[in-house]
Each structure stands twice: as structure tokens, then as C-alpha cells.
Amino acid sequence: MKNALTLLVAGLMALGLAVGCKNETPKTAETPAPATAPAAAPAAKGKSGTVLETMNSGGYTYVQVDTGTEKIWAAAPEFQVKVGDAVVVPEGMAMANYHSKTLDRDFEMVYFVDGIMVGGAEAMAQAAQMPENHPVANERTKVDAAPVDLKGITKAEGGNTVADVFTNKEQLVGKEVKIRGKVVKFSPEIMGKNWIHLQDGTGAAGSNDLTVTTNVAAKVGDTVLVVGKVVADKDFGYGYKYDVILEDAQVTVE
């Protein structure tokens, strides 16, 4: 009898363990947290140093600068500089893993700036006078270009003028517009695109120059027909802001 009781208790215990195992909810494997996206590269802030290497390509001058603590690459609209010159690189737009098609060269980091100061002590003094957070010039309002004759430009049939786009940007956002004008500034291969400043003689300061991005090449003075969608209040970061811009436009040189 004692042996039978012992076997009964053992059986009940085994049954309880089996039921407990069946009812236990299996643990879900932990999903690894996604890797944090790399932060945007910071802008160079008034770095100065000596030029180690320089080259011209696509309307830009590239310089490698030894600041004493690091070596950086910077690019600005073409200018005169030579190895050994002392330069100051102002705040600019940092482009990581940048490939230059015209140079067929890869750069781990390039700082694109409006201009690089050359001239040793004179350049250093000029940089020292800049406020600490000296902003990058707004591409829309600052256009360093040779004078272009805007007379005789006829409005595209069924199209708009530059002034129209600025005045009616809220109504035109997302819509395709067609504009005939002249190229007053051309900057190739910035962020993988060509950049055109377009004017047609309409508008006033702040509303007479329209920025266009495209994969088509043009030169200053060309008359072009541009077809593209309107984008308003575009902010590329690092001080590059546009009230209105035409992105990825079709450009026909006439």
C-alpha cells in the first residue's frame, strides 16, 4: 500500500510538471536594435593651414589643407592658389564619400565653400574679423557671375517667368513649370547634380534669380528652356536654403 501511494504521488508530480511545461509561453528572441544612422558631417568652421595639394576641375579648385591637427579637403569656385600657401577655409557644406566625376577621384570628405582666403597673415586677420557663427552665403541671394545680357528673352509659350515662380510659389508647389531664361551661373557636380542660376530679366533683388538642379550641362550666357517641378522652402542644411527651387529639371540649351 505504501509503495502504491508513493507511485501515485510521483505520478501526480510528473503530470504537474508536464502541464507546467506546456503552458509556459516561449520567450521571443530579442530583435537587435537598429544601428544608429551616421550623423551628418559637421561643417568646417574657419579652419586655417597650409596647402599640401591643389587641382582645378569642373570650375572648382580643390585644396588639401594641413591645419596642424588634421588634413582636410575643401573646394571653392576656381581661384589662384599654390602648394605652400597659407589659406583659411570658412564654414561650408560637408560632403562625405564624395566622388568627383571630372577628377575621377574619391574623397572621404570635402568641404564645399563660397571662397577660400589666400594670403597668410592677411587672410588670418580677415578670418579673425568674422563672427564665430559666420553663415554660409545663401545661394539664392549671392550670385557671383559675369554680367549676362537679359534683353530680348521671350517668355516660353504657355510658360512662366522667374518672377511668376517667386510670386506664386505657394500655388505652384509640386506643379511643373516651363521657363526660358539665361544661365548666369553654373556649378557642376554638387551633391551629384549640376546647379544653374537662371534669370530672364523679370523680378527684383531676391526674386529675379531662380536656382535649378539638373543633370544637363550648360555654360554662363546660354539661353535655356527649363521644365521642372517647383519646390518651396528647401533646406539642404549648412545654411543652404532656398525660398523656391526647381529640382531635377529638364534643360534644353537653345
XYZ file of C-alpha atoms in Angstrom:
254
model
C 0.000 0.000 0.000
C 2.835 2.320 0.910
C 4.537 1.609 -2.428
C 1.299 2.304 -4.320
C 0.852 5.648 -2.539
C 4.412 6.611 -3.362
C 3.884 5.797 -7.040
C 0.632 7.821 -7.088
C 2.318 10.927 -5.637
C 5.219 10.601 -8.066
C 2.795 10.318 -10.969
C 0.856 13.420 -9.923
C 4.090 15.410 -9.618
C 5.189 14.311 -13.078
C 1.794 15.294 -14.515
C 2.045 18.750 -12.902
C 5.479 19.297 -14.395
C 4.240 18.282 -17.827
C 1.257 20.659 -17.675
C 3.506 23.494 -16.474
C 5.854 22.971 -19.389
C 3.002 23.018 -21.912
C 1.565 26.289 -20.533
C 4.875 28.141 -20.383
C 4.977 30.836 -23.073
C 8.170 30.573 -25.102
C 10.383 33.639 -24.954
C 10.573 35.644 -28.138
C 14.083 36.172 -29.433
C 15.226 39.725 -28.868
C 15.413 41.808 -32.008
C 18.689 43.680 -32.114
C 18.270 47.442 -32.030
C 18.821 49.015 -35.433
C 22.159 50.644 -35.902
C 22.111 54.368 -35.436
C 22.279 56.209 -38.746
C 25.508 58.130 -39.139
C 25.156 61.794 -38.265
C 25.557 64.405 -40.964
C 29.120 65.550 -41.198
C 29.759 68.847 -39.433
C 30.718 71.951 -41.330
C 34.300 73.182 -41.202
C 34.457 76.317 -39.056
C 37.164 78.751 -40.041
C 39.933 76.176 -40.392
C 43.281 77.535 -41.471
C 46.514 75.943 -42.582
C 48.921 75.264 -45.417
C 48.071 73.890 -48.850
C 49.563 70.424 -49.449
C 47.926 69.674 -52.792
C 45.710 71.544 -55.245
C 43.947 70.928 -58.550
C 41.313 72.550 -60.775
C 38.358 70.665 -62.221
C 34.820 71.422 -63.356
C 35.063 75.103 -62.452
C 36.272 74.356 -58.917
C 39.635 74.468 -57.182
C 40.274 71.625 -54.741
C 42.842 72.053 -51.973
C 44.169 69.709 -49.332
C 44.986 71.745 -46.239
C 47.171 70.799 -43.273
C 45.668 72.598 -40.263
C 48.325 71.336 -37.874
C 45.947 68.877 -36.242
C 44.345 67.294 -39.318
C 44.335 67.276 -43.084
C 41.137 68.324 -44.863
C 39.932 68.740 -48.434
C 37.998 71.827 -49.473
C 36.628 73.079 -52.790
C 35.576 76.535 -53.961
C 34.843 78.252 -57.283
C 38.113 78.286 -59.229
C 40.791 80.577 -57.790
C 44.573 81.026 -57.811
C 46.499 79.107 -55.151
C 49.665 77.040 -54.948
C 51.225 74.420 -52.706
C 52.656 76.055 -49.585
C 50.169 78.945 -49.491
C 48.532 79.772 -46.174
C 44.746 79.674 -46.517
C 41.580 79.994 -44.466
C 38.621 77.723 -45.201
C 35.352 79.257 -43.918
C 32.310 77.289 -42.817
C 30.977 75.161 -45.643
C 28.870 72.205 -46.695
C 30.483 68.872 -45.820
C 30.145 66.073 -48.360
C 31.149 62.614 -47.126
C 32.335 59.904 -49.523
C 32.258 62.351 -52.422
C 33.159 61.165 -55.935
C 34.268 63.774 -58.459
C 33.423 62.662 -61.980
C 35.680 65.236 -63.625
C 38.644 64.195 -61.471
C 37.587 60.526 -61.329
C 38.629 60.601 -57.695
C 37.007 59.709 -54.391
C 37.249 61.934 -51.327
C 36.438 60.732 -47.830
C 35.264 64.275 -47.034
C 35.179 67.553 -48.974
C 34.017 70.921 -47.641
C 32.340 72.991 -50.381
C 32.622 76.704 -49.623
C 31.876 80.005 -51.366
C 35.518 81.039 -51.320
C 38.880 80.239 -49.741
C 41.063 83.071 -48.472
C 44.697 83.012 -49.559
C 47.456 85.202 -48.177
C 48.945 84.165 -44.874
C 48.651 86.815 -42.169
C 46.232 88.937 -44.216
C 43.877 86.012 -44.648
C 44.163 85.091 -40.968
C 43.314 88.644 -39.918
C 40.313 88.737 -42.229
C 39.077 85.436 -40.808
C 39.512 86.698 -37.257
C 37.112 89.555 -38.005
C 34.321 87.143 -38.915
C 31.734 86.352 -36.236
C 32.037 82.894 -34.685
C 28.934 81.569 -36.461
C 29.579 83.305 -39.772
C 26.904 81.749 -42.026
C 27.436 80.250 -45.438
C 26.149 82.641 -48.086
C 22.635 81.874 -49.252
C 22.979 80.527 -52.797
C 19.748 82.222 -53.813
C 20.837 85.726 -52.916
C 24.543 85.604 -53.691
C 25.377 85.040 -57.353
C 28.967 85.702 -58.392
C 28.664 85.700 -62.165
C 29.798 87.616 -65.193
C 27.223 90.130 -66.462
C 24.776 88.495 -68.867
C 22.603 90.432 -71.315
C 18.991 89.576 -70.462
C 17.413 91.669 -73.212
C 15.160 90.038 -75.784
C 14.302 86.905 -73.811
C 10.830 85.779 -74.877
C 8.546 84.019 -72.437
C 8.047 80.318 -73.194
C 4.697 79.548 -74.812
C 2.307 78.545 -72.043
C 5.123 79.061 -69.576
C 6.095 81.236 -66.632
C 8.674 83.850 -65.798
C 11.173 83.736 -62.947
C 9.207 86.436 -61.126
C 5.984 84.410 -61.550
C 7.515 81.451 -59.731
C 8.613 83.535 -56.743
C 5.335 85.463 -56.546
C 3.084 82.408 -56.857
C 5.266 79.743 -55.281
C 2.547 78.557 -52.858
C 0.166 77.883 -55.734
C 2.880 76.341 -57.916
C 4.462 73.951 -55.388
C 4.545 70.443 -56.838
C 3.480 71.677 -60.258
C 5.569 71.645 -63.408
C 6.580 74.993 -64.858
C 8.321 75.991 -68.073
C 10.697 78.952 -68.132
C 13.006 80.413 -70.748
C 15.981 82.336 -69.448
C 19.739 82.681 -69.443
C 22.334 80.919 -67.335
C 24.106 83.459 -65.119
C 25.972 80.895 -63.016
C 26.729 77.193 -63.494
C 28.143 74.888 -60.811
C 28.719 71.248 -61.804
C 28.679 68.108 -59.684
C 27.483 69.396 -56.339
C 25.671 66.648 -54.426
C 25.549 64.667 -57.660
C 23.775 67.413 -59.624
C 24.525 70.403 -61.823
C 23.288 73.734 -60.444
C 22.061 76.561 -62.672
C 21.152 80.114 -61.692
C 18.506 81.237 -64.172
C 17.425 84.809 -64.927
C 15.048 86.195 -67.555
C 15.014 89.898 -66.730
C 11.905 89.733 -64.540
C 11.669 90.256 -60.800
C 13.722 92.331 -58.400
C 16.540 91.535 -55.983
C 15.549 88.351 -54.174
C 13.060 87.298 -56.850
C 14.997 87.589 -60.107
C 17.312 84.590 -59.822
C 15.968 81.027 -59.816
C 18.094 78.040 -58.834
C 17.680 74.887 -60.916
C 19.194 71.426 -60.395
C 19.642 69.175 -63.405
C 21.872 66.520 -64.952
C 22.341 68.660 -68.081
C 25.462 70.762 -68.566
C 25.287 74.393 -69.658
C 27.504 77.438 -69.594
C 27.096 81.029 -68.494
C 25.300 83.038 -71.180
C 23.385 80.093 -72.647
C 19.694 80.616 -73.373
C 17.876 77.603 -71.979
C 14.354 76.251 -71.748
C 13.791 74.739 -68.311
C 10.953 72.389 -67.369
C 10.711 71.232 -63.770
C 8.618 70.968 -60.620
C 8.529 73.782 -58.094
C 9.829 73.087 -54.578
C 9.417 75.758 -51.895
C 11.382 76.452 -48.700
C 14.040 73.863 -49.469
C 16.739 73.463 -46.807
C 19.770 71.360 -47.704
C 21.412 72.154 -44.370
C 24.636 74.032 -43.587
C 22.996 77.349 -44.488
C 21.917 76.350 -47.999
C 18.279 77.436 -48.042
C 16.047 78.326 -50.970
C 12.705 80.105 -50.966
C 11.972 78.315 -54.220
C 13.921 75.942 -56.445
C 13.331 73.701 -59.466
C 14.748 70.233 -58.793
C 15.824 67.600 -61.340
C 14.650 69.773 -64.218
C 14.840 69.080 -67.934
C 17.073 71.713 -69.507
C 17.350 72.370 -73.239
C 20.088 74.684 -74.479
C 18.645 76.754 -77.326
